[in-house]
mmCIF file of N, CA and C in Angstrom:
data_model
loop_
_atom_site.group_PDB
_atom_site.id
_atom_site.type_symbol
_atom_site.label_atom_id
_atom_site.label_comp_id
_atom_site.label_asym_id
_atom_site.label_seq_id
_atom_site.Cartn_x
_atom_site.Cartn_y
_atom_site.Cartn_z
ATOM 1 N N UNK A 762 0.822 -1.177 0.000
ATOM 2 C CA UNK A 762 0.000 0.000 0.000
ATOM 3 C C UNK A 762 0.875 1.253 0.000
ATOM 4 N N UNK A 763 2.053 1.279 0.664
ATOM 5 C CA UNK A 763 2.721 2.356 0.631
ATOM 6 C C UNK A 763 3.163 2.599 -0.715
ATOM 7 N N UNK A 764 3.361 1.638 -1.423
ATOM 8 C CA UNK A 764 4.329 2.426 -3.110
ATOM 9 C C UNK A 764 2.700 2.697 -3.719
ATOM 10 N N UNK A 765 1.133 2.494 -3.419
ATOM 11 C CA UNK A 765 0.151 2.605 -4.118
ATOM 12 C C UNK A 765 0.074 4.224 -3.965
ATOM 13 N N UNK A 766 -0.489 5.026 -5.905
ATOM 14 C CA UNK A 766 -1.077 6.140 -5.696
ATOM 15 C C UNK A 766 -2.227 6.418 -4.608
ATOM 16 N N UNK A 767 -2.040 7.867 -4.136
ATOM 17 C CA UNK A 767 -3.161 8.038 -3.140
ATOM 18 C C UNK A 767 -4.242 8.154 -3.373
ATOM 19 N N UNK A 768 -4.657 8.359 -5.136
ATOM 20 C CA UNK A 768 -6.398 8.661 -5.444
ATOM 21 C C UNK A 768 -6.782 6.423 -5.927
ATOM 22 N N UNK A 769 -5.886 5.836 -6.173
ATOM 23 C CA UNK A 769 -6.545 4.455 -6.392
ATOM 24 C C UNK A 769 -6.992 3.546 -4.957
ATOM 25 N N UNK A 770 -8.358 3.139 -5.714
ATOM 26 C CA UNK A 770 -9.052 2.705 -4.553
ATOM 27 C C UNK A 770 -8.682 0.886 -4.948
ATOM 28 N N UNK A 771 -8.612 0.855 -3.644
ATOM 29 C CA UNK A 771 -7.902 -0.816 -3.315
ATOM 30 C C UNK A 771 -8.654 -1.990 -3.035
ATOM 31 N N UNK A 772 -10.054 -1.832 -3.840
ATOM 32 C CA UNK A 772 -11.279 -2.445 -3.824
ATOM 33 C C UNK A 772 -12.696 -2.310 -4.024
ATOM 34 N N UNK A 773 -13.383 -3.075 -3.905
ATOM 35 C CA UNK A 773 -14.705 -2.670 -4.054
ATOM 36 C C UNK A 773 -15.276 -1.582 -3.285
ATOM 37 N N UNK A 774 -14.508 -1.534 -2.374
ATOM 38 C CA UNK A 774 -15.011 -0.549 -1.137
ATOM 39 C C UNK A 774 -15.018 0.698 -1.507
ATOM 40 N N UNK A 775 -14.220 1.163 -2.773
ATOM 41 C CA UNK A 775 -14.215 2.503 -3.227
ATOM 42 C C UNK A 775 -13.343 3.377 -2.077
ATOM 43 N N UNK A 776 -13.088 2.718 -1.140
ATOM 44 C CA UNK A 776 -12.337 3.574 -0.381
ATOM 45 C C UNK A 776 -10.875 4.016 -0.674
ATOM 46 N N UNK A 777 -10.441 4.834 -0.931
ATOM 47 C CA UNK A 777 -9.042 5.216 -1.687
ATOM 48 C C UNK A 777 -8.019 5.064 -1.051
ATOM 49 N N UNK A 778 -6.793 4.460 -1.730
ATOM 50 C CA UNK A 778 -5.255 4.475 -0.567
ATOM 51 C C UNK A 778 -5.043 5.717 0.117
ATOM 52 N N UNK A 779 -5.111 6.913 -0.232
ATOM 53 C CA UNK A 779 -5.174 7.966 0.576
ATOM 54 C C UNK A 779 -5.846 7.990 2.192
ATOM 55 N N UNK A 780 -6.974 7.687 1.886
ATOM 56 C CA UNK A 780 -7.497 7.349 3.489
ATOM 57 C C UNK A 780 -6.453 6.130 4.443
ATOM 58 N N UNK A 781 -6.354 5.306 3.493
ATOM 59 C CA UNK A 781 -5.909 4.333 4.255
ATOM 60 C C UNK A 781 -4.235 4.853 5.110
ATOM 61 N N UNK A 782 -3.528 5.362 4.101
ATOM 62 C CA UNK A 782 -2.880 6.273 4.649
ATOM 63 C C UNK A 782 -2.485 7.183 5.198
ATOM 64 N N UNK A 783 -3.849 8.172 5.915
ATOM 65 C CA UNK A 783 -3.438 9.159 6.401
ATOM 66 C C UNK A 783 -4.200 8.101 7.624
ATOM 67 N N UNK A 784 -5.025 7.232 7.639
ATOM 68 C CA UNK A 784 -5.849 6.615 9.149
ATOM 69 C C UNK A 784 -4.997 5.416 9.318
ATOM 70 N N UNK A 785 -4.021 5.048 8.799
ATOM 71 C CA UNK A 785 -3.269 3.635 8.805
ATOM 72 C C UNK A 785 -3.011 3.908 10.814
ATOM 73 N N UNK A 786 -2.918 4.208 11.569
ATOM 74 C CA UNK A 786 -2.696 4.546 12.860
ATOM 75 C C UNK A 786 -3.843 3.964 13.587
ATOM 76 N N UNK A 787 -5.114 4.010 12.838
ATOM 77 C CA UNK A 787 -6.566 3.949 13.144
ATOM 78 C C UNK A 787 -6.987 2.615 12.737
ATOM 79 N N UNK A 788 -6.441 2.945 11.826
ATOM 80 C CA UNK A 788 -6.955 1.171 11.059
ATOM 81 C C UNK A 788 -6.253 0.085 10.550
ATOM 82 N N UNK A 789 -4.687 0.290 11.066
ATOM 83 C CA UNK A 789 -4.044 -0.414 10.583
ATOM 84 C C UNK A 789 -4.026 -1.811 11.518
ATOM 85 N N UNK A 790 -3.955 -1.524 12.583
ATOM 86 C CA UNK A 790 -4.563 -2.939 12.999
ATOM 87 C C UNK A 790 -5.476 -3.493 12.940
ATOM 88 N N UNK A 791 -6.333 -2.935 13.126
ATOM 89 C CA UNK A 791 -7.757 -3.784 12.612
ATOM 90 C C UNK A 791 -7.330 -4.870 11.334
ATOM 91 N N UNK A 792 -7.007 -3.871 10.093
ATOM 92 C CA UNK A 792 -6.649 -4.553 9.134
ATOM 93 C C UNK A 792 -5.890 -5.829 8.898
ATOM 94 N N UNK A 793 -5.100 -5.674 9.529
ATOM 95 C CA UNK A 793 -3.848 -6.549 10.276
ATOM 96 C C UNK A 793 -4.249 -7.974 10.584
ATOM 97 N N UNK A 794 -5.181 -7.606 11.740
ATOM 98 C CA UNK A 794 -6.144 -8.560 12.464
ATOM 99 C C UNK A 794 -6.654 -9.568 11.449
ATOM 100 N N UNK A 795 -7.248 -8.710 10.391
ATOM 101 C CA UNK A 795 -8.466 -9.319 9.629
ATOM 102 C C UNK A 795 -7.269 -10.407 8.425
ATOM 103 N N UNK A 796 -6.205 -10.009 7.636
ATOM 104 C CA UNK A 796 -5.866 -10.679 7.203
ATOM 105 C C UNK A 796 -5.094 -11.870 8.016
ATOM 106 N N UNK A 797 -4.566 -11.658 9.296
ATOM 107 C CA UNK A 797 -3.597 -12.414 10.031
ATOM 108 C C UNK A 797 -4.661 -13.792 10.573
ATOM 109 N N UNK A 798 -5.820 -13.506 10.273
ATOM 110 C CA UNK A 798 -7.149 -14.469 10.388
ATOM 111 C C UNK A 798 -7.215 -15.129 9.395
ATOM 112 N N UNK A 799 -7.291 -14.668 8.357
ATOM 113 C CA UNK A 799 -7.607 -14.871 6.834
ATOM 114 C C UNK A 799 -6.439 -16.033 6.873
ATOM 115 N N UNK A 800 -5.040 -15.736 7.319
ATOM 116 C CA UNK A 800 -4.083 -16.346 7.226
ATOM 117 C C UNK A 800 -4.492 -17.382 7.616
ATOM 118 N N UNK A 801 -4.269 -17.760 8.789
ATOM 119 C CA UNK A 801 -4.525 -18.632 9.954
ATOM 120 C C UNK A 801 -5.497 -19.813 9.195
ATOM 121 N N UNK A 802 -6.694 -18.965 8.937
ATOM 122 C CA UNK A 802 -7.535 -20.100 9.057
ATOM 123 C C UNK A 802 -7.477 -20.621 7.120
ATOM 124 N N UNK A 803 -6.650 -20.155 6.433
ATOM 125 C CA UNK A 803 -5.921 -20.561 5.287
ATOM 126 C C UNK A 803 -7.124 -20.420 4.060
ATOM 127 N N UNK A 804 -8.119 -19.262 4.389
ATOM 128 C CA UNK A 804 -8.964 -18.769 3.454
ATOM 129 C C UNK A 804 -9.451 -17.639 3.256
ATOM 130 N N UNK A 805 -9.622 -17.092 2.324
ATOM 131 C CA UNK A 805 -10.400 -15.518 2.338
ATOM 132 C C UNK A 805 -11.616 -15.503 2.606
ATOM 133 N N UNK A 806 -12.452 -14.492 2.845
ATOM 134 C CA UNK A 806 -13.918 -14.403 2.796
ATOM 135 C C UNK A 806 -14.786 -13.929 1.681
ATOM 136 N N UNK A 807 -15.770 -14.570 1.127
ATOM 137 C CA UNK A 807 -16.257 -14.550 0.087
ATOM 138 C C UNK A 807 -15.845 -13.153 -0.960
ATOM 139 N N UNK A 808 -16.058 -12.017 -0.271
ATOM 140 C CA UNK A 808 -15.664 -10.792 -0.186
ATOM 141 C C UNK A 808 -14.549 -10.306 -0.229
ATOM 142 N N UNK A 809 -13.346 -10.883 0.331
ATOM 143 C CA UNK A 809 -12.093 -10.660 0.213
ATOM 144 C C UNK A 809 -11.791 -11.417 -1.237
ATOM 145 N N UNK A 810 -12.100 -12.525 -1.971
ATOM 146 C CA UNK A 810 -12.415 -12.987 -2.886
ATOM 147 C C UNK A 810 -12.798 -12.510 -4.314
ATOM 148 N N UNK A 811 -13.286 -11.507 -4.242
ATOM 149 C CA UNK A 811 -14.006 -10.806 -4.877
ATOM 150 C C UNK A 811 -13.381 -9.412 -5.592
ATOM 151 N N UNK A 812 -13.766 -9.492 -6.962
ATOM 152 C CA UNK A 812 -12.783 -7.934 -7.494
ATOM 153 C C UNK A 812 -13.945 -7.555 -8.583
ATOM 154 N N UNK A 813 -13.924 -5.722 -9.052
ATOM 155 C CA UNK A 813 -14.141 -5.779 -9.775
ATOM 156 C C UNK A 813 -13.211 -5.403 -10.617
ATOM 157 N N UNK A 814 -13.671 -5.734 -12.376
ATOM 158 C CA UNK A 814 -12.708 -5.528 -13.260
ATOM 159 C C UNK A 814 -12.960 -3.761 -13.853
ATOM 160 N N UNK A 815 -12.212 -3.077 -14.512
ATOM 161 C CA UNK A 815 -13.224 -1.846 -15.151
ATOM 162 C C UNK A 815 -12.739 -1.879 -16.052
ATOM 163 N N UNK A 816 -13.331 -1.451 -17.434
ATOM 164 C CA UNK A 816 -12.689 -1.258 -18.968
ATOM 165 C C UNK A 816 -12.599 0.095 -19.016
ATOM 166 N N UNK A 817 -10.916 0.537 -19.405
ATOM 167 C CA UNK A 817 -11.372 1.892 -20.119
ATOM 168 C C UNK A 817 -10.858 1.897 -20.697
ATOM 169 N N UNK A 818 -11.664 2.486 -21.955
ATOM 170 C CA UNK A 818 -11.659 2.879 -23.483
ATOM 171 C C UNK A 818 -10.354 2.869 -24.196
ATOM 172 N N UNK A 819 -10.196 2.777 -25.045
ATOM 173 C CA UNK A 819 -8.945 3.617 -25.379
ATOM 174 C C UNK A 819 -8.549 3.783 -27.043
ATOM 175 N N UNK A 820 -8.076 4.895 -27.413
ATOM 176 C CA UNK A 820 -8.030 4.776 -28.853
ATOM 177 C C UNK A 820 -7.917 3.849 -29.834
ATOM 178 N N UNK A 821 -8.662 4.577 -30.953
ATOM 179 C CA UNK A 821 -8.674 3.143 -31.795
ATOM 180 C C UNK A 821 -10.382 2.306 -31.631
ATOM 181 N N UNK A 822 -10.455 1.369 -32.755
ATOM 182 C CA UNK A 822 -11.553 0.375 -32.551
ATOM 183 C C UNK A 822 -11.856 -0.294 -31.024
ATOM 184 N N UNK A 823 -12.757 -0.094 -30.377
ATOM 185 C CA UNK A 823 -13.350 -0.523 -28.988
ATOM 186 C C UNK A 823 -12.989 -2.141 -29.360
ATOM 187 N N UNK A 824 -13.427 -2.733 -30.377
ATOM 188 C CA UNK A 824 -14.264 -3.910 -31.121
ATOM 189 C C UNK A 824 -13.000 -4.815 -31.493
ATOM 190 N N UNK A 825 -11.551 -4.191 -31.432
ATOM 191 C CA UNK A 825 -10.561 -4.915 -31.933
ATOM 192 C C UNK A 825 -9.139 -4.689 -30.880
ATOM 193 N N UNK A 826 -9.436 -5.847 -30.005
ATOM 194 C CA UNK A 826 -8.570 -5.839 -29.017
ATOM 195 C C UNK A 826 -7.233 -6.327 -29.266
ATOM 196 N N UNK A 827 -5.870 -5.702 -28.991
ATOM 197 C CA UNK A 827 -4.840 -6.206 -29.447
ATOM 198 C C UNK A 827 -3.839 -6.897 -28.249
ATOM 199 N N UNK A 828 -2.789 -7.352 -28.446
ATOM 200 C CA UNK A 828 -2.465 -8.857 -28.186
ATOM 201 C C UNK A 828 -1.833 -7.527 -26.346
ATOM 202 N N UNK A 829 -1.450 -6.329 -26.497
ATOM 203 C CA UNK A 829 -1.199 -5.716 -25.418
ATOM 204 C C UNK A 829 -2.030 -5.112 -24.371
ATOM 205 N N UNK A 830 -3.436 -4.965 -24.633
ATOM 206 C CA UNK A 830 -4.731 -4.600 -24.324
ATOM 207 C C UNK A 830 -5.283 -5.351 -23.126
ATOM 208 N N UNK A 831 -4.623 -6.544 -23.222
ATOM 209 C CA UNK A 831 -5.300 -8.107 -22.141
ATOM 210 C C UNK A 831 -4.856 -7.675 -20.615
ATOM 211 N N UNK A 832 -6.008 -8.166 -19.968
ATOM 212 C CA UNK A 832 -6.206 -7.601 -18.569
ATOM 213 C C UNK A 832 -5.504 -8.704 -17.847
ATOM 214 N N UNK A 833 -4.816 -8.868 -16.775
ATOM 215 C CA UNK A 833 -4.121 -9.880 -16.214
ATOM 216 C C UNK A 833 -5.366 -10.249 -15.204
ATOM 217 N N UNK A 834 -5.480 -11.735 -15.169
ATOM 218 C CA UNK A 834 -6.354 -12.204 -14.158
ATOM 219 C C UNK A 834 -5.818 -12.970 -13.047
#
């Protein structure tokens, strides 16, 4: 999270690295907590699981995707 820009949001939550960084004091354990669980019990939660993808546009044919264009999954 620290090398992440401060306006990209780091999930569905829409909540932006910026917050997370100026409240990391506030919420950084919590956070902590929640994956060091996740660990432990050797699974995510449905939700932690979960991403969305977004398309954006970009010059050129929408309709003709080229071999550099591909989204990593």
């Amino acid at each position: 999270m620290a090398k992440m820009e401060g306006r990209k949001a780091p999930g569905s939550d829409g909540i932006p690295v910026k917050f997370y960084k100026r409240f990391w004091g506030t919420v950084g354990h919590d956070h902590f907590d929640v994956f060091a669980s996740a660990f432990l019990a050797g699974s995510l939660s449905p939700s932690q699981r979960t991403g969305v993808t977004t398309l954006l546009p970009k010059s050129g044919d929408p309709l003709e995707p080229k071999t550099g264009d591909q989204l990593p999954c």
